[in-house]
């Protein structure tokens, strides 16, 4: 997967662009990113925000080694398995976007 494919995947799965990065937010603070993808020229990094406010890299890989996973839907190689309940967080973000769009 390349930078554009990862961005398209993220935006289609509940992520939003915050600070120039595809990001997931806390349900209680929808404008504050807590997980983000930092997409550089040759590599992509997965980062989580620590309680102290600093970003910590939890995984990363060159684009050539990142592959889509048709079963779980998360690209392989970025370290998503190191982020507890990432799929729930993505679902919460996706639901909030749908709710906001349609005024639920």
mmCIF file of the C-alpha atoms, coordinates in Angstrom:
data_MODEL
# 
_entry.id   MODEL 
# 
loop_
_atom_site.group_PDB 
_atom_site.id 
_atom_site.type_symbol 
_atom_site.label_atom_id 
_atom_site.label_alt_id 
_atom_site.label_comp_id 
_atom_site.label_asym_id 
_atom_site.label_entity_id 
_atom_site.label_seq_id 
_atom_site.pdbx_PDB_ins_code 
_atom_site.Cartn_x 
_atom_site.Cartn_y 
_atom_site.Cartn_z 
_atom_site.occupancy 
_atom_site.B_iso_or_equiv 
_atom_site.pdbx_formal_charge 
_atom_site.auth_seq_id 
_atom_site.auth_comp_id 
_atom_site.auth_asym_id 
_atom_site.auth_atom_id 
_atom_site.pdbx_PDB_model_num 
ATOM 1   C CA . UNK A 1 1   ? 0.000   0.000   0.000  1.00 0.00 ? 1   UNK A CA 1 
ATOM 2   C CA . UNK A 1 2   ? 1.254   3.489   -0.722 1.00 0.00 ? 2   UNK A CA 1 
ATOM 3   C CA . UNK A 1 3   ? 0.591   6.799   1.038  1.00 0.00 ? 3   UNK A CA 1 
ATOM 4   C CA . UNK A 1 4   ? -2.524  7.575   -1.017 1.00 0.00 ? 4   UNK A CA 1 
ATOM 5   C CA . UNK A 1 5   ? -3.975  4.077   -0.531 1.00 0.00 ? 5   UNK A CA 1 
ATOM 6   C CA . UNK A 1 6   ? -3.412  4.247   3.233  1.00 0.00 ? 6   UNK A CA 1 
ATOM 7   C CA . UNK A 1 7   ? -5.014  7.692   3.415  1.00 0.00 ? 7   UNK A CA 1 
ATOM 8   C CA . UNK A 1 8   ? -8.017  6.528   1.377  1.00 0.00 ? 8   UNK A CA 1 
ATOM 9   C CA . UNK A 1 9   ? -8.372  3.404   3.552  1.00 0.00 ? 9   UNK A CA 1 
ATOM 10  C CA . UNK A 1 10  ? -8.197  5.475   6.752  1.00 0.00 ? 10  UNK A CA 1 
ATOM 11  C CA . UNK A 1 11  ? -10.736 8.074   5.633  1.00 0.00 ? 11  UNK A CA 1 
ATOM 12  C CA . UNK A 1 12  ? -13.127 5.325   4.509  1.00 0.00 ? 12  UNK A CA 1 
ATOM 13  C CA . UNK A 1 13  ? -12.835 3.646   7.923  1.00 0.00 ? 13  UNK A CA 1 
ATOM 14  C CA . UNK A 1 14  ? -13.683 6.453   10.317 1.00 0.00 ? 14  UNK A CA 1 
ATOM 15  C CA . UNK A 1 15  ? -10.374 8.307   10.466 1.00 0.00 ? 15  UNK A CA 1 
ATOM 16  C CA . UNK A 1 16  ? -10.303 12.050  9.889  1.00 0.00 ? 16  UNK A CA 1 
ATOM 17  C CA . UNK A 1 17  ? -7.571  14.466  8.928  1.00 0.00 ? 17  UNK A CA 1 
ATOM 18  C CA . UNK A 1 18  ? -6.329  16.362  11.997 1.00 0.00 ? 18  UNK A CA 1 
ATOM 19  C CA . UNK A 1 19  ? -3.060  18.261  11.950 1.00 0.00 ? 19  UNK A CA 1 
ATOM 20  C CA . UNK A 1 20  ? -2.308  16.855  8.499  1.00 0.00 ? 20  UNK A CA 1 
ATOM 21  C CA . UNK A 1 21  ? -2.497  13.205  9.608  1.00 0.00 ? 21  UNK A CA 1 
ATOM 22  C CA . UNK A 1 22  ? -5.237  10.570  9.370  1.00 0.00 ? 22  UNK A CA 1 
ATOM 23  C CA . UNK A 1 23  ? -6.354  10.404  13.007 1.00 0.00 ? 23  UNK A CA 1 
ATOM 24  C CA . UNK A 1 24  ? -8.791  8.770   15.402 1.00 0.00 ? 24  UNK A CA 1 
ATOM 25  C CA . UNK A 1 25  ? -10.290 10.726  18.273 1.00 0.00 ? 25  UNK A CA 1 
ATOM 26  C CA . UNK A 1 26  ? -11.653 9.933   21.722 1.00 0.00 ? 26  UNK A CA 1 
ATOM 27  C CA . UNK A 1 27  ? -15.436 9.568   21.777 1.00 0.00 ? 27  UNK A CA 1 
ATOM 28  C CA . UNK A 1 28  ? -15.518 12.111  24.620 1.00 0.00 ? 28  UNK A CA 1 
ATOM 29  C CA . UNK A 1 29  ? -13.245 14.594  22.794 1.00 0.00 ? 29  UNK A CA 1 
ATOM 30  C CA . UNK A 1 30  ? -13.984 14.392  19.035 1.00 0.00 ? 30  UNK A CA 1 
ATOM 31  C CA . UNK A 1 31  ? -11.506 17.138  18.124 1.00 0.00 ? 31  UNK A CA 1 
ATOM 32  C CA . UNK A 1 32  ? -8.525  15.609  19.951 1.00 0.00 ? 32  UNK A CA 1 
ATOM 33  C CA . UNK A 1 33  ? -6.529  12.945  18.108 1.00 0.00 ? 33  UNK A CA 1 
ATOM 34  C CA . UNK A 1 34  ? -5.388  9.983   20.195 1.00 0.00 ? 34  UNK A CA 1 
ATOM 35  C CA . UNK A 1 35  ? -4.169  7.691   17.382 1.00 0.00 ? 35  UNK A CA 1 
ATOM 36  C CA . UNK A 1 36  ? -2.631  8.887   14.129 1.00 0.00 ? 36  UNK A CA 1 
ATOM 37  C CA . UNK A 1 37  ? -0.892  7.664   11.018 1.00 0.00 ? 37  UNK A CA 1 
ATOM 38  C CA . UNK A 1 38  ? 2.204   9.671   10.151 1.00 0.00 ? 38  UNK A CA 1 
ATOM 39  C CA . UNK A 1 39  ? 2.720   9.131   6.435  1.00 0.00 ? 39  UNK A CA 1 
ATOM 40  C CA . UNK A 1 40  ? 6.235   10.071  5.385  1.00 0.00 ? 40  UNK A CA 1 
ATOM 41  C CA . UNK A 1 41  ? 7.930   9.806   1.989  1.00 0.00 ? 41  UNK A CA 1 
ATOM 42  C CA . UNK A 1 42  ? 8.901   6.135   2.275  1.00 0.00 ? 42  UNK A CA 1 
ATOM 43  C CA . UNK A 1 43  ? 7.412   4.891   5.561  1.00 0.00 ? 43  UNK A CA 1 
ATOM 44  C CA . UNK A 1 44  ? 4.184   4.999   7.538  1.00 0.00 ? 44  UNK A CA 1 
ATOM 45  C CA . UNK A 1 45  ? 4.173   5.143   11.344 1.00 0.00 ? 45  UNK A CA 1 
ATOM 46  C CA . UNK A 1 46  ? 1.349   4.423   13.762 1.00 0.00 ? 46  UNK A CA 1 
ATOM 47  C CA . UNK A 1 47  ? 1.456   6.668   16.822 1.00 0.00 ? 47  UNK A CA 1 
ATOM 48  C CA . UNK A 1 48  ? -0.640  6.917   19.990 1.00 0.00 ? 48  UNK A CA 1 
ATOM 49  C CA . UNK A 1 49  ? -0.914  9.891   22.305 1.00 0.00 ? 49  UNK A CA 1 
ATOM 50  C CA . UNK A 1 50  ? 0.213   9.170   25.851 1.00 0.00 ? 50  UNK A CA 1 
ATOM 51  C CA . UNK A 1 51  ? -1.662  10.663  28.834 1.00 0.00 ? 51  UNK A CA 1 
ATOM 52  C CA . UNK A 1 52  ? 1.114   13.251  29.212 1.00 0.00 ? 52  UNK A CA 1 
ATOM 53  C CA . UNK A 1 53  ? 0.333   14.486  25.686 1.00 0.00 ? 53  UNK A CA 1 
ATOM 54  C CA . UNK A 1 54  ? 3.394   13.145  23.851 1.00 0.00 ? 54  UNK A CA 1 
ATOM 55  C CA . UNK A 1 55  ? 3.104   10.989  20.748 1.00 0.00 ? 55  UNK A CA 1 
ATOM 56  C CA . UNK A 1 56  ? 4.653   7.522   20.919 1.00 0.00 ? 56  UNK A CA 1 
ATOM 57  C CA . UNK A 1 57  ? 5.410   5.424   17.853 1.00 0.00 ? 57  UNK A CA 1 
ATOM 58  C CA . UNK A 1 58  ? 3.934   1.927   18.299 1.00 0.00 ? 58  UNK A CA 1 
ATOM 59  C CA . UNK A 1 59  ? 4.653   0.605   14.821 1.00 0.00 ? 59  UNK A CA 1 
ATOM 60  C CA . UNK A 1 60  ? 5.853   1.508   11.399 1.00 0.00 ? 60  UNK A CA 1 
ATOM 61  C CA . UNK A 1 61  ? 6.927   0.028   8.117  1.00 0.00 ? 61  UNK A CA 1 
ATOM 62  C CA . UNK A 1 62  ? 7.953   0.948   4.596  1.00 0.00 ? 62  UNK A CA 1 
ATOM 63  C CA . UNK A 1 63  ? 5.029   1.199   2.203  1.00 0.00 ? 63  UNK A CA 1 
ATOM 64  C CA . UNK A 1 64  ? 6.283   -1.813  0.232  1.00 0.00 ? 64  UNK A CA 1 
ATOM 65  C CA . UNK A 1 65  ? 5.810   -4.037  3.300  1.00 0.00 ? 65  UNK A CA 1 
ATOM 66  C CA . UNK A 1 66  ? 2.319   -2.797  4.260  1.00 0.00 ? 66  UNK A CA 1 
ATOM 67  C CA . UNK A 1 67  ? -0.418  -5.045  2.919  1.00 0.00 ? 67  UNK A CA 1 
ATOM 68  C CA . UNK A 1 68  ? -4.209  -4.901  3.163  1.00 0.00 ? 68  UNK A CA 1 
ATOM 69  C CA . UNK A 1 69  ? -5.914  -7.548  5.297  1.00 0.00 ? 69  UNK A CA 1 
ATOM 70  C CA . UNK A 1 70  ? -9.230  -8.479  3.733  1.00 0.00 ? 70  UNK A CA 1 
ATOM 71  C CA . UNK A 1 71  ? -10.445 -10.368 6.831  1.00 0.00 ? 71  UNK A CA 1 
ATOM 72  C CA . UNK A 1 72  ? -9.846  -7.869  9.616  1.00 0.00 ? 72  UNK A CA 1 
ATOM 73  C CA . UNK A 1 73  ? -9.733  -4.772  7.434  1.00 0.00 ? 73  UNK A CA 1 
ATOM 74  C CA . UNK A 1 74  ? -6.598  -3.365  9.078  1.00 0.00 ? 74  UNK A CA 1 
ATOM 75  C CA . UNK A 1 75  ? -3.454  -2.991  6.968  1.00 0.00 ? 75  UNK A CA 1 
ATOM 76  C CA . UNK A 1 76  ? -0.741  -5.403  8.091  1.00 0.00 ? 76  UNK A CA 1 
ATOM 77  C CA . UNK A 1 77  ? 2.689   -4.223  9.126  1.00 0.00 ? 77  UNK A CA 1 
ATOM 78  C CA . UNK A 1 78  ? 1.841   -1.031  11.002 1.00 0.00 ? 78  UNK A CA 1 
ATOM 79  C CA . UNK A 1 79  ? 1.380   -2.453  14.502 1.00 0.00 ? 79  UNK A CA 1 
ATOM 80  C CA . UNK A 1 80  ? -2.392  -2.042  14.862 1.00 0.00 ? 80  UNK A CA 1 
ATOM 81  C CA . UNK A 1 81  ? -2.388  -5.148  17.093 1.00 0.00 ? 81  UNK A CA 1 
ATOM 82  C CA . UNK A 1 82  ? -0.471  -3.093  19.689 1.00 0.00 ? 82  UNK A CA 1 
ATOM 83  C CA . UNK A 1 83  ? -3.338  -0.614  20.097 1.00 0.00 ? 83  UNK A CA 1 
ATOM 84  C CA . UNK A 1 84  ? -6.026  -2.074  22.382 1.00 0.00 ? 84  UNK A CA 1 
ATOM 85  C CA . UNK A 1 85  ? -9.539  -1.955  20.931 1.00 0.00 ? 85  UNK A CA 1 
ATOM 86  C CA . UNK A 1 86  ? -8.461  -0.161  17.721 1.00 0.00 ? 86  UNK A CA 1 
ATOM 87  C CA . UNK A 1 87  ? -11.411 -1.635  15.804 1.00 0.00 ? 87  UNK A CA 1 
ATOM 88  C CA . UNK A 1 88  ? -13.855 -0.350  18.453 1.00 0.00 ? 88  UNK A CA 1 
ATOM 89  C CA . UNK A 1 89  ? -12.258 3.090   18.297 1.00 0.00 ? 89  UNK A CA 1 
ATOM 90  C CA . UNK A 1 90  ? -12.545 3.087   14.502 1.00 0.00 ? 90  UNK A CA 1 
ATOM 91  C CA . UNK A 1 91  ? -16.216 2.040   14.755 1.00 0.00 ? 91  UNK A CA 1 
ATOM 92  C CA . UNK A 1 92  ? -16.959 4.800   17.284 1.00 0.00 ? 92  UNK A CA 1 
ATOM 93  C CA . UNK A 1 93  ? -15.323 7.384   14.993 1.00 0.00 ? 93  UNK A CA 1 
ATOM 94  C CA . UNK A 1 94  ? -17.199 6.042   11.949 1.00 0.00 ? 94  UNK A CA 1 
ATOM 95  C CA . UNK A 1 95  ? -20.521 6.097   13.818 1.00 0.00 ? 95  UNK A CA 1 
ATOM 96  C CA . UNK A 1 96  ? -19.932 9.656   15.022 1.00 0.00 ? 96  UNK A CA 1 
ATOM 97  C CA . UNK A 1 97  ? -19.186 10.795  11.451 1.00 0.00 ? 97  UNK A CA 1 
ATOM 98  C CA . UNK A 1 98  ? -22.387 9.194   10.125 1.00 0.00 ? 98  UNK A CA 1 
ATOM 99  C CA . UNK A 1 99  ? -24.393 10.689  13.001 1.00 0.00 ? 99  UNK A CA 1 
ATOM 100 C CA . UNK A 1 100 ? -22.954 14.158  12.324 1.00 0.00 ? 100 UNK A CA 1 
ATOM 101 C CA . UNK A 1 101 ? -23.504 13.880  8.574  1.00 0.00 ? 101 UNK A CA 1 
ATOM 102 C CA . UNK A 1 102 ? -27.137 12.832  8.817  1.00 0.00 ? 102 UNK A CA 1 
ATOM 103 C CA . UNK A 1 103 ? -27.977 14.734  11.965 1.00 0.00 ? 103 UNK A CA 1 
ATOM 104 C CA . UNK A 1 104 ? -29.132 11.526  13.717 1.00 0.00 ? 104 UNK A CA 1 
# 
